[in-house]
mmCIF file of C-alpha atoms in Angstrom:
data_model
loop_
_atom_site.group_PDB
_atom_site.id
_atom_site.type_symbol
_atom_site.label_atom_id
_atom_site.label_comp_id
_atom_site.label_asym_id
_atom_site.label_seq_id
_atom_site.Cartn_x
_atom_site.Cartn_y
_atom_site.Cartn_z
ATOM 1 C CA UNK A 102 126.155 121.690 72.586
ATOM 2 C CA UNK A 103 126.922 120.903 76.213
ATOM 3 C CA UNK A 104 124.305 119.302 78.405
ATOM 4 C CA UNK A 105 124.280 120.144 82.081
ATOM 5 C CA UNK A 106 122.846 117.746 84.603
ATOM 6 C CA UNK A 107 121.578 118.926 87.952
ATOM 7 C CA UNK A 108 122.321 116.479 90.762
ATOM 8 C CA UNK A 109 120.567 117.290 94.009
ATOM 9 C CA UNK A 110 121.607 115.687 97.239
ATOM 10 C CA UNK A 111 119.149 116.087 100.098
ATOM 11 C CA UNK A 112 120.256 115.847 103.691
ATOM 12 C CA UNK A 113 117.496 114.478 105.888
ATOM 13 C CA UNK A 114 117.801 115.971 109.378
ATOM 14 C CA UNK A 115 115.073 113.938 111.040
ATOM 15 C CA UNK A 116 114.741 110.563 112.741
ATOM 16 C CA UNK A 117 112.725 107.899 110.960
ATOM 17 C CA UNK A 118 111.018 104.880 112.490
ATOM 18 C CA UNK A 119 109.163 102.044 110.800
ATOM 19 C CA UNK A 120 106.234 100.332 112.524
ATOM 20 C CA UNK A 121 104.572 97.025 111.762
ATOM 21 C CA UNK A 122 101.016 97.133 113.060
ATOM 22 C CA UNK A 123 97.710 95.640 112.001
ATOM 23 C CA UNK A 124 95.832 98.489 113.728
ATOM 24 C CA UNK A 125 93.998 101.125 111.748
ATOM 25 C CA UNK A 126 95.683 104.502 111.554
ATOM 26 C CA UNK A 127 93.244 106.337 113.839
ATOM 27 C CA UNK A 128 93.578 103.605 116.487
ATOM 28 C CA UNK A 129 97.377 103.750 116.309
ATOM 29 C CA UNK A 130 97.312 107.564 116.526
ATOM 30 C CA UNK A 131 95.027 107.367 119.577
ATOM 31 C CA UNK A 132 97.356 104.832 121.225
ATOM 32 C CA UNK A 133 100.403 107.008 120.554
ATOM 33 C CA UNK A 134 98.561 110.040 121.906
ATOM 34 C CA UNK A 135 97.592 108.345 125.143
ATOM 35 C CA UNK A 136 100.825 106.457 125.818
ATOM 36 C CA UNK A 137 103.362 109.083 124.694
ATOM 37 C CA UNK A 138 101.309 112.125 125.758
ATOM 38 C CA UNK A 139 101.151 113.471 122.227
ATOM 39 C CA UNK A 140 98.483 115.319 120.336
ATOM 40 C CA UNK A 141 98.536 113.755 116.883
ATOM 41 C CA UNK A 142 95.953 115.498 114.719
ATOM 42 C CA UNK A 143 94.785 114.223 111.342
ATOM 43 C CA UNK A 144 96.047 116.496 108.574
ATOM 44 C CA UNK A 145 95.134 116.695 104.930
ATOM 45 C CA UNK A 146 96.346 113.605 103.067
ATOM 46 C CA UNK A 147 99.613 113.964 101.181
ATOM 47 C CA UNK A 148 99.094 113.533 97.437
ATOM 48 C CA UNK A 149 101.938 112.610 95.123
ATOM 49 C CA UNK A 150 100.993 112.847 91.454
ATOM 50 C CA UNK A 151 103.354 110.654 89.498
ATOM 51 C CA UNK A 152 102.056 111.905 86.156
ATOM 52 C CA UNK A 153 101.562 108.953 83.776
ATOM 53 C CA UNK A 154 102.046 106.280 86.443
ATOM 54 C CA UNK A 155 99.293 107.237 88.909
ATOM 55 C CA UNK A 156 99.173 108.893 92.278
ATOM 56 C CA UNK A 157 99.811 108.137 95.921
ATOM 57 C CA UNK A 158 97.512 109.339 98.690
ATOM 58 C CA UNK A 159 99.230 109.064 102.058
ATOM 59 C CA UNK A 160 97.459 109.461 105.397
ATOM 60 C CA UNK A 161 99.160 112.039 107.609
ATOM 61 C CA UNK A 162 98.953 112.830 111.359
ATOM 62 C CA UNK A 163 100.947 115.658 112.943
ATOM 63 C CA UNK A 164 102.070 116.567 116.468
ATOM 64 C CA UNK A 165 103.859 119.921 116.559
ATOM 65 C CA UNK A 166 105.350 121.907 119.429
ATOM 66 C CA UNK A 167 107.650 124.905 119.497
ATOM 67 C CA UNK A 168 110.720 122.678 119.492
ATOM 68 C CA UNK A 169 109.819 119.481 117.660
ATOM 69 C CA UNK A 170 107.435 117.815 115.236
ATOM 70 C CA UNK A 171 106.306 114.210 114.940
ATOM 71 C CA UNK A 172 104.454 112.822 111.937
ATOM 72 C CA UNK A 173 102.672 109.508 111.695
ATOM 73 C CA UNK A 174 102.474 108.493 108.038
ATOM 74 C CA UNK A 175 100.865 105.478 106.497
ATOM 75 C CA UNK A 176 103.400 103.807 104.221
ATOM 76 C CA UNK A 177 100.834 102.424 101.751
ATOM 77 C CA UNK A 178 98.587 104.564 99.577
ATOM 78 C CA UNK A 179 95.077 105.044 100.970
ATOM 79 C CA UNK A 180 93.489 105.099 97.499
ATOM 80 C CA UNK A 181 93.798 102.170 95.112
ATOM 81 C CA UNK A 182 96.745 102.861 92.859
ATOM 82 C CA UNK A 183 97.859 101.358 89.530
ATOM 83 C CA UNK A 184 101.472 101.588 90.716
ATOM 84 C CA UNK A 185 103.443 98.364 91.187
ATOM 85 C CA UNK A 186 104.698 99.656 94.535
ATOM 86 C CA UNK A 187 102.101 102.041 96.019
ATOM 87 C CA UNK A 188 104.301 102.949 99.014
ATOM 88 C CA UNK A 189 105.622 106.220 100.377
ATOM 89 C CA UNK A 190 108.961 104.487 101.035
ATOM 90 C CA UNK A 191 109.174 101.461 98.697
ATOM 91 C CA UNK A 192 112.605 100.552 100.133
ATOM 92 C CA UNK A 193 110.945 99.630 103.442
ATOM 93 C CA UNK A 194 107.566 98.394 102.228
ATOM 94 C CA UNK A 195 107.437 95.784 105.014
ATOM 95 C CA UNK A 196 106.491 98.542 107.462
ATOM 96 C CA UNK A 197 102.866 99.666 107.670
ATOM 97 C CA UNK A 198 103.548 103.083 109.212
ATOM 98 C CA UNK A 199 106.396 105.560 109.385
ATOM 99 C CA UNK A 200 107.113 108.005 112.179
ATOM 100 C CA UNK A 201 109.173 111.051 111.310
ATOM 101 C CA UNK A 202 110.595 113.084 114.220
ATOM 102 C CA UNK A 203 112.326 116.438 113.771
ATOM 103 C CA UNK A 204 114.329 117.878 116.669
ATOM 104 C CA UNK A 205 113.359 115.045 119.010
ATOM 105 C CA UNK A 206 114.405 115.445 122.633
ATOM 106 C CA UNK A 207 113.229 114.087 125.971
ATOM 107 C CA UNK A 208 110.502 111.489 125.365
ATOM 108 C CA UNK A 209 110.922 111.966 121.598
ATOM 109 C CA UNK A 210 114.656 111.200 121.679
ATOM 110 C CA UNK A 211 115.356 108.343 119.241
ATOM 111 C CA UNK A 212 116.345 105.592 121.685
ATOM 112 C CA UNK A 213 113.638 106.403 124.217
ATOM 113 C CA UNK A 214 110.948 106.658 121.531
ATOM 114 C CA UNK A 215 111.968 103.312 120.045
ATOM 115 C CA UNK A 216 111.729 101.651 123.463
ATOM 116 C CA UNK A 217 108.279 103.134 124.058
ATOM 117 C CA UNK A 218 107.057 102.070 120.618
ATOM 118 C CA UNK A 219 108.115 98.457 121.130
ATOM 119 C CA UNK A 220 106.177 98.320 124.430
ATOM 120 C CA UNK A 221 102.855 99.244 122.821
ATOM 121 C CA UNK A 222 100.440 96.323 122.311
ATOM 122 C CA UNK A 223 99.347 97.679 118.887
ATOM 123 C CA UNK A 224 102.930 97.590 117.580
ATOM 124 C CA UNK A 225 104.243 94.195 116.508
ATOM 125 C CA UNK A 226 107.676 95.544 115.533
ATOM 126 C CA UNK A 227 109.451 98.902 115.394
ATOM 127 C CA UNK A 228 112.798 99.858 113.936
ATOM 128 C CA UNK A 229 114.815 103.036 113.400
ATOM 129 C CA UNK A 230 116.230 103.891 109.970
ATOM 130 C CA UNK A 231 118.767 106.349 108.659
ATOM 131 C CA UNK A 232 116.676 108.297 106.128
ATOM 132 C CA UNK A 233 119.806 109.309 104.188
ATOM 133 C CA UNK A 234 120.348 105.674 103.136
ATOM 134 C CA UNK A 235 116.892 105.289 101.572
ATOM 135 C CA UNK A 236 116.588 105.388 97.803
ATOM 136 C CA UNK A 237 113.262 107.311 97.875
ATOM 137 C CA UNK A 238 114.125 109.726 100.708
ATOM 138 C CA UNK A 239 112.744 112.631 98.639
ATOM 139 C CA UNK A 240 109.242 111.312 99.352
ATOM 140 C CA UNK A 241 109.793 112.064 103.042
ATOM 141 C CA UNK A 242 110.649 115.738 102.587
ATOM 142 C CA UNK A 243 107.713 118.106 103.180
#
């Protein structure tokens, strides 16, 4: 009997930024709102049930317009988790927060956004990633 294997390859069509910050998520969202003229609104937490291993609860803020969306995601699980790596993106666990931008233009264009993020006093370090190179990129698809 033949066994068929389904290989899925996802293409991530968004920009991804990692942020190192010791600020709490609501403080960082407020700072981003005031400095970048956004309207990040707290959404329902994202819950990933990993069956026998445990679950991840990820804090989620959203700014949406007609043309673009920006999400501020906490990289570490909000709830205590029995997982060895309780991160949304374990490949880049050094980063406290992730910013996901779809259809970014103007002030949300990748280079301009990165420059603005590095100027914020609450951000110790910011970096842009290619989401297609991440091992756990499926976690970033909503």
